[in-house]
Coordinates of C-alpha atoms and ligand atoms in Angstrom, one line a residue:
X1 CA 160.2 102.1 40.6
X2 CA 157.8 104.1 42.7
X3 CA 158.6 104.6 46.4
X4 CA 155.1 103.9 48.0
X5 CA 151.9 102.8 46.5
X6 CA 148.7 102.9 48.6
X7 CA 145.7 100.9 47.7
X8 CA 142.5 102.5 48.8
X9 CA 141.6 106.1 49.9
X10 CA 139.4 105.6 53.0
X11 CA 140.6 107.0 56.3
X12 CA 143.6 104.7 56.7
X13 CA 144.8 105.2 53.1
X14 CA 144.4 109.0 53.1
X15 CA 146.0 109.5 56.6
X16 CA 148.9 107.2 55.7
X17 CA 149.4 109.1 52.4
X18 CA 149.4 112.5 54.1
X19 CA 151.8 111.5 56.9
X20 CA 154.2 109.7 54.5
X21 CA 154.1 112.6 52.0
X22 CA 154.9 115.0 54.9
X23 CA 157.9 112.8 55.8
X24 CA 159.3 113.4 52.3
X25 CA 158.3 110.2 50.4
X26 CA 156.8 110.0 46.9
X27 CA 153.4 108.6 47.5
X28 CA 150.9 107.3 44.9
X29 CA 147.4 106.4 46.0
X30 CA 144.8 104.5 44.0
X31 CA 141.1 104.7 44.8
X32 CA 138.5 102.8 42.9
X33 CA 135.7 105.4 43.5
X34 CA 135.4 109.1 43.0
X35 CA 135.2 111.7 45.8
X36 CA 133.0 112.7 47.5
X37 CA 130.9 109.6 48.0
X38 CA 128.8 108.0 50.7
X39 CA 129.8 104.9 52.7
X40 CA 128.1 102.5 55.0
X41 CA 129.3 103.7 58.4
X42 CA 127.8 104.8 61.7
X43 CA 129.9 108.1 61.4
X44 CA 130.7 108.2 65.2
X45 CA 134.4 108.8 65.7
X46 CA 135.9 108.2 69.1
X47 CA 137.7 111.3 70.5
X48 CA 140.8 109.2 71.1
X49 CA 142.0 110.4 67.7
X50 CA 140.9 114.1 68.1
X51 CA 144.3 115.3 69.5
X52 CA 146.1 113.6 66.7
X53 CA 143.9 115.0 64.0
X54 CA 144.1 118.5 65.6
X55 CA 147.9 118.4 65.9
X56 CA 148.2 117.3 62.3
X57 CA 145.6 119.8 61.0
X58 CA 143.4 116.9 59.9
X59 CA 140.4 117.6 62.2
X60 CA 137.4 118.6 60.0
X61 CA 136.3 121.6 62.2
X62 CA 135.1 123.4 59.2
X63 CA 132.0 121.1 59.1
X64 CA 131.2 121.7 62.8
X65 CA 131.0 118.0 63.7
X66 CA 128.6 117.1 66.6
X67 CA 130.0 116.5 70.1
X68 CA 128.9 113.2 71.7
X69 CA 129.2 112.5 75.4
X70 CA 126.4 110.1 76.3
X71 CA 125.4 106.5 75.4
X72 CA 121.9 105.1 75.3
X73 CA 121.5 101.3 75.0
X74 CA 118.2 99.6 74.4
X75 CA 117.3 95.9 74.4
X76 CA 115.1 94.3 71.8
X77 CA 112.1 94.6 74.2
X78 CA 112.8 98.4 74.7
X79 CA 114.5 98.3 78.1
X80 CA 117.2 101.0 78.2
X81 CA 120.1 102.5 80.0
X82 CA 122.0 105.8 79.6
X83 CA 125.7 106.1 80.5
X84 CA 128.3 108.8 80.3
X85 CA 131.1 108.1 77.8
X86 CA 134.7 108.4 79.0
X87 CA 136.2 109.9 75.9
X88 CA 133.2 110.9 74.0
X89 CA 133.2 111.2 70.2
X90 CA 132.3 113.5 67.3
X91 CA 129.9 112.8 64.4
X92 CA 130.6 113.6 60.8
X93 CA 129.6 112.1 57.5
X94 CA 132.2 110.1 55.7
X95 CA 131.0 112.0 52.5
X96 CA 132.6 115.2 54.0
X97 CA 135.3 113.8 56.1
X98 CA 136.9 111.6 53.5
X99 CA 136.6 114.3 50.9
X100 CA 138.2 116.8 53.3
X101 CA 141.3 114.5 53.8
X102 CA 141.4 113.8 50.0
X103 CA 141.7 117.5 49.3
X104 CA 144.5 117.9 51.9
X105 CA 146.3 114.9 50.4
X106 CA 146.1 116.4 46.9
X107 CA 147.2 119.9 48.0
X108 CA 150.2 118.4 49.7
X109 CA 151.3 116.5 46.7
X110 CA 150.1 113.0 47.1
X111 CA 149.6 111.6 43.5
X112 CA 146.0 110.3 43.7
X113 CA 144.3 108.4 41.0
X114 CA 140.5 107.9 41.4
X115 CA 138.3 105.5 39.6
X116 CA 141.4 103.2 39.5
X117 CA 141.1 99.7 40.8
X118 CA 144.1 97.6 41.8
X119 CA 143.6 94.1 40.7
X120 CA 146.6 92.2 41.7
X121 CA 149.8 92.8 43.7
X122 CA 152.8 90.5 43.5
X123 CA 156.0 90.6 45.6
X124 CA 159.1 89.9 43.5
X125 CA 162.6 89.7 45.0
X126 CA 162.5 93.0 46.8
X127 CA 159.8 95.1 45.1
X128 CA 156.1 94.9 44.1
X129 CA 154.4 94.6 40.8
X130 CA 151.0 96.3 41.1
X131 CA 148.4 95.5 38.3
X132 CA 145.6 97.9 37.7
X133 CA 142.2 96.9 36.2
X134 CA 143.1 99.0 33.1
X135 CA 145.9 96.6 32.3
X136 CA 148.6 99.2 33.4
X137 CA 151.4 97.7 35.5
X138 CA 153.4 99.7 38.1
X139 CA 156.3 98.9 40.4
X140 CA 157.0 100.0 43.9
X141 CA 159.3 99.5 46.9
X142 CA 156.5 99.5 49.4
X143 CA 152.8 98.8 49.1
X144 CA 150.3 99.7 51.8
X145 CA 146.9 97.8 51.7
X146 CA 144.2 100.3 52.9
X147 CA 141.4 98.9 50.8
X148 CA 138.9 98.3 53.6
X149 CA 137.0 95.3 54.9
X150 CA 136.8 93.2 51.8
X151 CA 138.1 93.4 48.3
X152 CA 138.8 91.2 45.3
X153 CA 142.4 91.7 46.3
X154 CA 141.8 89.5 49.3
X155 CA 140.9 86.7 47.0
X156 CA 144.0 87.2 44.9
X157 CA 146.0 87.1 48.1
X158 CA 144.1 84.0 49.3
X159 CA 143.5 85.4 52.7
X160 CA 141.9 83.0 55.1
X161 CA 138.8 85.1 56.1
X162 CA 137.6 85.5 52.5
X163 CA 137.1 81.7 52.2
X164 CA 134.2 81.9 54.7
X165 CA 130.9 83.5 53.9
X166 CA 130.0 86.3 56.3
X167 CA 126.4 86.5 57.6
X168 CA 126.3 90.4 58.2
X169 CA 125.0 93.2 56.1
X170 CA 125.2 96.9 56.9
X171 CA 122.5 99.6 56.0
X172 CA 122.9 103.4 56.4
X173 CA 120.6 106.4 56.1
X174 CA 120.9 110.0 56.8
X175 CA 117.8 111.4 58.5
X176 CA 116.3 114.4 60.3
X177 CA 114.9 113.6 63.7
X178 CA 114.4 115.0 67.2
X179 CA 116.9 112.8 69.1
X180 CA 119.2 114.3 71.7
X181 CA 122.3 115.9 69.9
X182 CA 124.9 114.7 72.4
X183 CA 123.9 111.0 72.7
X184 CA 124.7 108.0 70.6
X185 CA 122.1 105.3 70.8
X186 CA 122.4 101.6 70.0
X187 CA 119.1 99.7 69.7
X188 CA 119.0 96.0 69.6
X189 CA 116.8 94.0 67.3
X190 CA 116.7 90.3 66.5
X191 CA 120.1 89.3 65.0
X192 CA 121.3 92.9 64.8
X193 CA 121.6 96.4 66.2
X194 CA 121.1 99.9 65.0
X195 CA 123.0 103.1 65.8
X196 CA 121.7 106.7 65.8
X197 CA 124.0 109.7 66.2
X198 CA 123.9 113.4 65.3
X199 CA 126.4 114.4 62.6
X200 CA 127.0 117.8 60.9
X201 CA 124.3 120.4 60.0
X202 CA 120.8 119.1 61.0
X203 CA 121.5 115.5 60.0
X204 CA 121.6 112.3 62.0
X205 CA 123.2 109.0 61.0
X206 CA 121.0 105.9 61.3
X207 CA 123.0 102.8 60.6
X208 CA 122.5 99.1 61.3
X209 CA 124.1 95.8 61.2
X210 CA 121.7 92.9 60.4
X211 CA 122.0 89.3 59.4
X212 CA 121.7 87.8 56.0
X213 CA 119.1 85.4 57.5
X214 CA 116.9 88.4 58.5
X215 CA 116.9 89.7 54.9
X216 CA 116.3 86.2 53.4
X217 CA 113.3 85.7 55.8
X218 CA 111.7 89.1 55.1
X219 CA 112.7 89.3 51.4
X220 CA 113.3 93.1 51.3
X221 CA 115.0 95.8 53.3
X222 CA 111.7 97.7 54.0
X223 CA 109.9 94.6 55.2
X224 CA 112.9 93.6 57.4
X225 CA 112.8 97.0 59.0
X226 CA 109.0 96.7 59.5
X227 CA 108.9 93.2 60.7
X228 CA 112.1 92.9 62.7
X229 CA 113.7 96.3 63.6
X230 CA 110.5 98.0 64.5
X231 CA 109.7 95.4 67.2
X232 CA 112.0 97.5 69.3
X233 CA 109.8 100.5 70.3
X234 CA 112.7 103.0 70.0
X235 CA 113.3 101.9 66.4
X236 CA 109.6 102.0 65.6
X237 CA 109.4 105.6 66.8
X238 CA 112.5 106.6 64.8
X239 CA 111.2 105.1 61.6
X240 CA 107.7 106.6 62.1
X241 CA 108.7 110.1 63.2
X242 CA 111.8 110.9 61.1
X243 CA 112.5 112.4 57.7
X244 CA 114.7 110.1 55.6
X245 CA 116.9 112.3 53.4
X246 CA 117.9 109.9 50.6
X247 CA 115.4 107.7 48.7
X248 CA 117.4 104.6 49.2
X249 CA 119.9 103.5 51.9
X250 CA 123.6 102.7 51.3
X251 CA 123.9 98.9 51.7
X252 CA 126.9 96.5 52.0
X253 CA 127.0 92.8 52.6
X254 CA 129.5 90.1 53.5
X255 CA 130.9 92.0 56.5
X256 CA 133.5 89.8 58.3
X257 CA 135.0 90.2 61.7
X258 CA 137.3 87.2 61.3
X259 CA 141.0 87.8 62.3
X260 CA 143.3 88.9 59.6
X261 CA 147.0 89.5 59.4
X262 CA 148.4 93.1 59.4
X263 CA 151.0 91.9 56.8
X264 CA 150.2 89.8 53.8
X265 CA 152.8 88.8 51.2
X266 CA 154.9 91.8 52.4
X267 CA 152.0 94.3 51.9
X268 CA 151.5 96.5 55.0
X269 CA 147.9 96.4 55.8
X270 CA 146.1 99.3 57.6
X271 CA 142.6 100.0 58.8
X272 CA 140.0 97.3 58.1
X273 CA 142.3 95.5 55.7
X274 CA 144.4 94.6 58.8
X275 CA 141.5 93.8 61.1
X276 CA 137.9 94.9 61.5
X277 CA 136.4 95.7 64.8
X278 CA 132.7 95.1 65.3
X279 CA 130.7 98.4 64.6
X280 CA 128.9 98.4 67.9
X281 CA 132.3 99.6 69.4
X282 CA 132.1 102.7 67.3
X283 CA 135.9 102.4 66.9
X284 CA 136.7 101.2 63.4
X285 CA 137.5 104.8 62.1
X286 CA 139.7 105.6 65.1
X287 CA 141.5 102.4 64.5
X288 CA 141.9 103.1 60.8
X289 CA 143.4 106.5 61.7
X290 CA 145.6 105.1 64.4
X291 CA 146.9 102.2 62.3
X292 CA 147.8 104.7 59.6
X293 CA 149.9 106.6 62.2
X294 CA 151.6 103.4 63.6
X295 CA 152.3 102.2 60.1
X296 CA 153.7 105.6 59.0
X297 CA 156.0 105.7 62.0
X298 CA 157.4 102.2 61.2
X299 CA 158.0 103.2 57.6
X300 CA 159.7 106.5 58.6
X301 CA 161.8 104.5 61.0
X302 CA 163.0 101.9 58.6
X303 CA 162.4 102.9 55.0
X304 CA 165.2 104.7 53.2
X305 CA 164.4 104.2 49.4
X306 CA 168.1 103.9 48.3
X307 CA 169.2 101.6 51.1
X308 CA 166.2 99.2 51.5
X309 CA 167.4 95.6 51.4
X310 CA 165.4 92.5 52.5
X311 CA 166.9 92.8 56.0
X312 CA 165.6 96.3 56.5
X313 CA 162.2 95.2 55.1
X314 CA 162.0 92.5 57.7
X315 CA 162.8 94.9 60.4
X316 CA 160.1 97.3 59.2
X317 CA 157.6 94.4 59.1
X318 CA 158.4 93.1 62.5
X319 CA 158.2 96.6 64.0
X320 CA 154.8 97.3 62.5
X321 CA 153.4 93.8 63.4
X322 CA 154.6 94.3 67.0
X323 CA 153.0 97.8 67.3
X324 CA 149.8 96.7 65.6
X325 CA 149.2 93.7 67.8
X326 CA 150.0 95.6 71.0
X327 CA 147.5 98.3 70.1
X328 CA 144.6 96.4 68.5
X329 CA 144.7 92.6 69.2
X330 CA 142.8 92.9 72.5
X331 CA 140.3 95.5 71.4
X332 CA 139.3 93.3 68.4
X333 CA 138.9 90.3 70.7
X334 CA 136.7 92.2 73.3
X335 CA 134.7 93.7 70.4
X336 CA 133.9 90.2 69.1
X337 CA 132.9 89.0 72.6
X338 CA 130.6 91.9 73.3
X339 CA 128.9 91.6 69.9
X340 CA 127.7 88.1 71.0
X341 CA 125.5 89.7 73.6
X342 CA 123.7 91.8 71.0
X343 CA 120.8 90.9 68.8
X344 CA 119.3 88.3 71.1
X345 CA 116.3 89.0 73.3
X346 CA 117.6 87.4 76.6
X347 CA 121.2 88.6 76.5
X348 CA 120.4 92.1 75.3
X349 CA 117.9 92.4 78.2
X350 CA 120.5 90.9 80.5
X351 CA 123.1 93.4 79.2
X352 CA 120.9 96.4 79.9
X353 CA 119.8 95.1 83.4
X354 CA 123.4 94.4 84.3
X355 CA 124.5 97.9 83.1
X356 CA 121.7 99.4 85.1
X357 CA 122.8 97.6 88.2
X358 CA 126.6 98.3 87.8
X359 CA 127.0 101.3 85.4
X360 CA 130.7 101.6 86.2
X361 CA 131.4 98.1 85.0
X362 CA 129.5 98.8 81.7
X363 CA 131.5 102.0 81.3
X364 CA 134.7 100.0 81.9
X365 CA 133.6 97.5 79.2
X366 CA 133.0 100.3 76.7
X367 CA 136.4 101.8 77.5
X368 CA 138.1 98.4 76.8
X369 CA 137.0 98.6 73.1
X370 CA 138.6 102.0 72.8
X371 CA 142.2 103.1 72.9
X372 CA 143.8 106.0 74.9
X373 CA 144.2 109.5 73.6
X374 CA 147.1 109.7 71.3
X375 CA 148.7 112.5 69.3
Ligands
LIG1 C1 127.6 99.0 59.5 C2 128.8 99.6 59.9 C3 128.8 100.7 60.8 C4 130.0 101.2 61.3 N1 130.0 102.3 62.2 C5 131.1 102.8 62.6 C6 131.1 103.9 63.5 O1 130.1 104.4 63.9 N2 132.3 104.4 64.0 C7 133.5 103.9 63.6 O2 134.5 104.3 64.0 N3 133.6 102.8 62.7 C8 132.4 102.3 62.2 N4 132.5 101.3 61.2 C9 133.8 100.9 60.7 C10 134.4 101.8 59.8 O3 133.5 102.2 58.8 C11 135.7 101.3 59.2 O4 136.4 100.7 60.3 C12 136.5 102.3 58.5 O5 135.8 102.8 57.4 C13 137.8 101.7 58.0 O6 138.5 102.6 57.2 P1 139.5 102.0 56.1 O7 140.3 103.2 55.6 O8 140.3 100.9 56.6 O9 138.6 101.4 55.0 P2 137.5 102.1 54.0 O10 137.0 103.4 54.6 O11 136.5 101.1 53.7 O12 138.3 102.6 52.7 C14 138.8 101.6 51.8 C15 138.8 102.2 50.4 O13 139.5 101.4 49.5 C16 138.9 101.4 48.2 N5 139.2 100.1 47.6 C17 138.8 98.8 47.9 N6 139.4 98.0 47.0 C18 140.2 98.7 46.2 C19 141.0 98.3 45.1 N7 141.2 97.1 44.7 N8 141.6 99.3 44.4 C20 141.4 100.6 44.8 N9 140.7 101.1 45.7 C21 140.1 100.1 46.5 C22 137.4 101.5 48.6 O14 136.6 102.1 47.5 C23 137.4 102.4 49.8 O15 137.4 103.8 49.5 C24 131.3 100.7 60.8 C25 131.3 99.7 59.8 C26 130.1 99.1 59.4 C27 130.1 98.0 58.4

């Protein structure tokens, strides 16, 4: 019987693995891909997690991440406003950041198996049976689900959100462009929005969330960009004046922002598996890191491998659910509400005009989607 199995090696899985290994547990992590690899992500990380990362020697300073302190928002018609960010952020590619954490986890003794997909998890009496795609079966006292926004496992677990089709797709490029190095921009377009932020070296991340309807109407990603995104003059300028580094973008679809439960069939969920915040908040990665920290604290408080009965398991689960809801429930709700204002001509114009009129209120709204510094 293994002590802890973690499914998924993104930020929430890797940070949980490192913290729990440091606390003395035997930790096994399964990741279906092989590091390093690209992900669809805006690569803007709120500074709320910087003190935590620095304190735990997990901040990727070696890559010289960008420092972001300003926010530019444009409406579909090209009206814009610039605001100062309260906390600010840093920009780094997931390619480098995840690989950096992966190497730390390996060095510190986490058993990591890449190119291994978990297919099914069953809770039996007081332990888990974990089935891998290869046919291998393993057993563990605790399982942490850190497998991201959507996985076959959600179907196996019959989670509510997976029954509904989601209308969003995400597209990411790395580009070279002349935009300000300290500003993150969000540009609206019909049924979507596109972020631009400096990351490491001379690269920028250009990442957008669009609707499946946009793609269906335009038939292909290049024509959707031309016919819909480039109606916003800022986006037209970016597409026409930048150097696109990769031949093709990274693309994902079926992105869902429906509510989820942080515990499912006794599996402790972290990061997007527990709940995904809308990308315009630029906060999913900070939440993934923070949920890994909360989860690890609950595990450390309640999990002693030789004395872990159902009563103690219940206490652990209640402790984690309480902490998770307290920290994230409101942020997720506010993120969903703000997203409704984006991607529409009238409301995105209104949002910009309103922010110009009362910048302090706009800054307040942004701060409500973020947490406070923690370490
Ligand atoms: C378009 C878009 C833009 C975004 N922009 C930002 C942004 O700028 N800033 C920000 O903070 N957040 C942003 N986010 C959100 C952010 O990317 C996520 O919140 C974050 O990656 C969550 O981390 P995670 O560890 O929970 O999941 P992930 O990083 O998705 O990691 C999950 C891992 O699990 C693995 N996996 C899945 N299923 C299995 C399985 N069955 N077996 C084994 N392994 C498995 C996957 O391969 C993956 O490596 C954005 C999201 C989208 C869609």
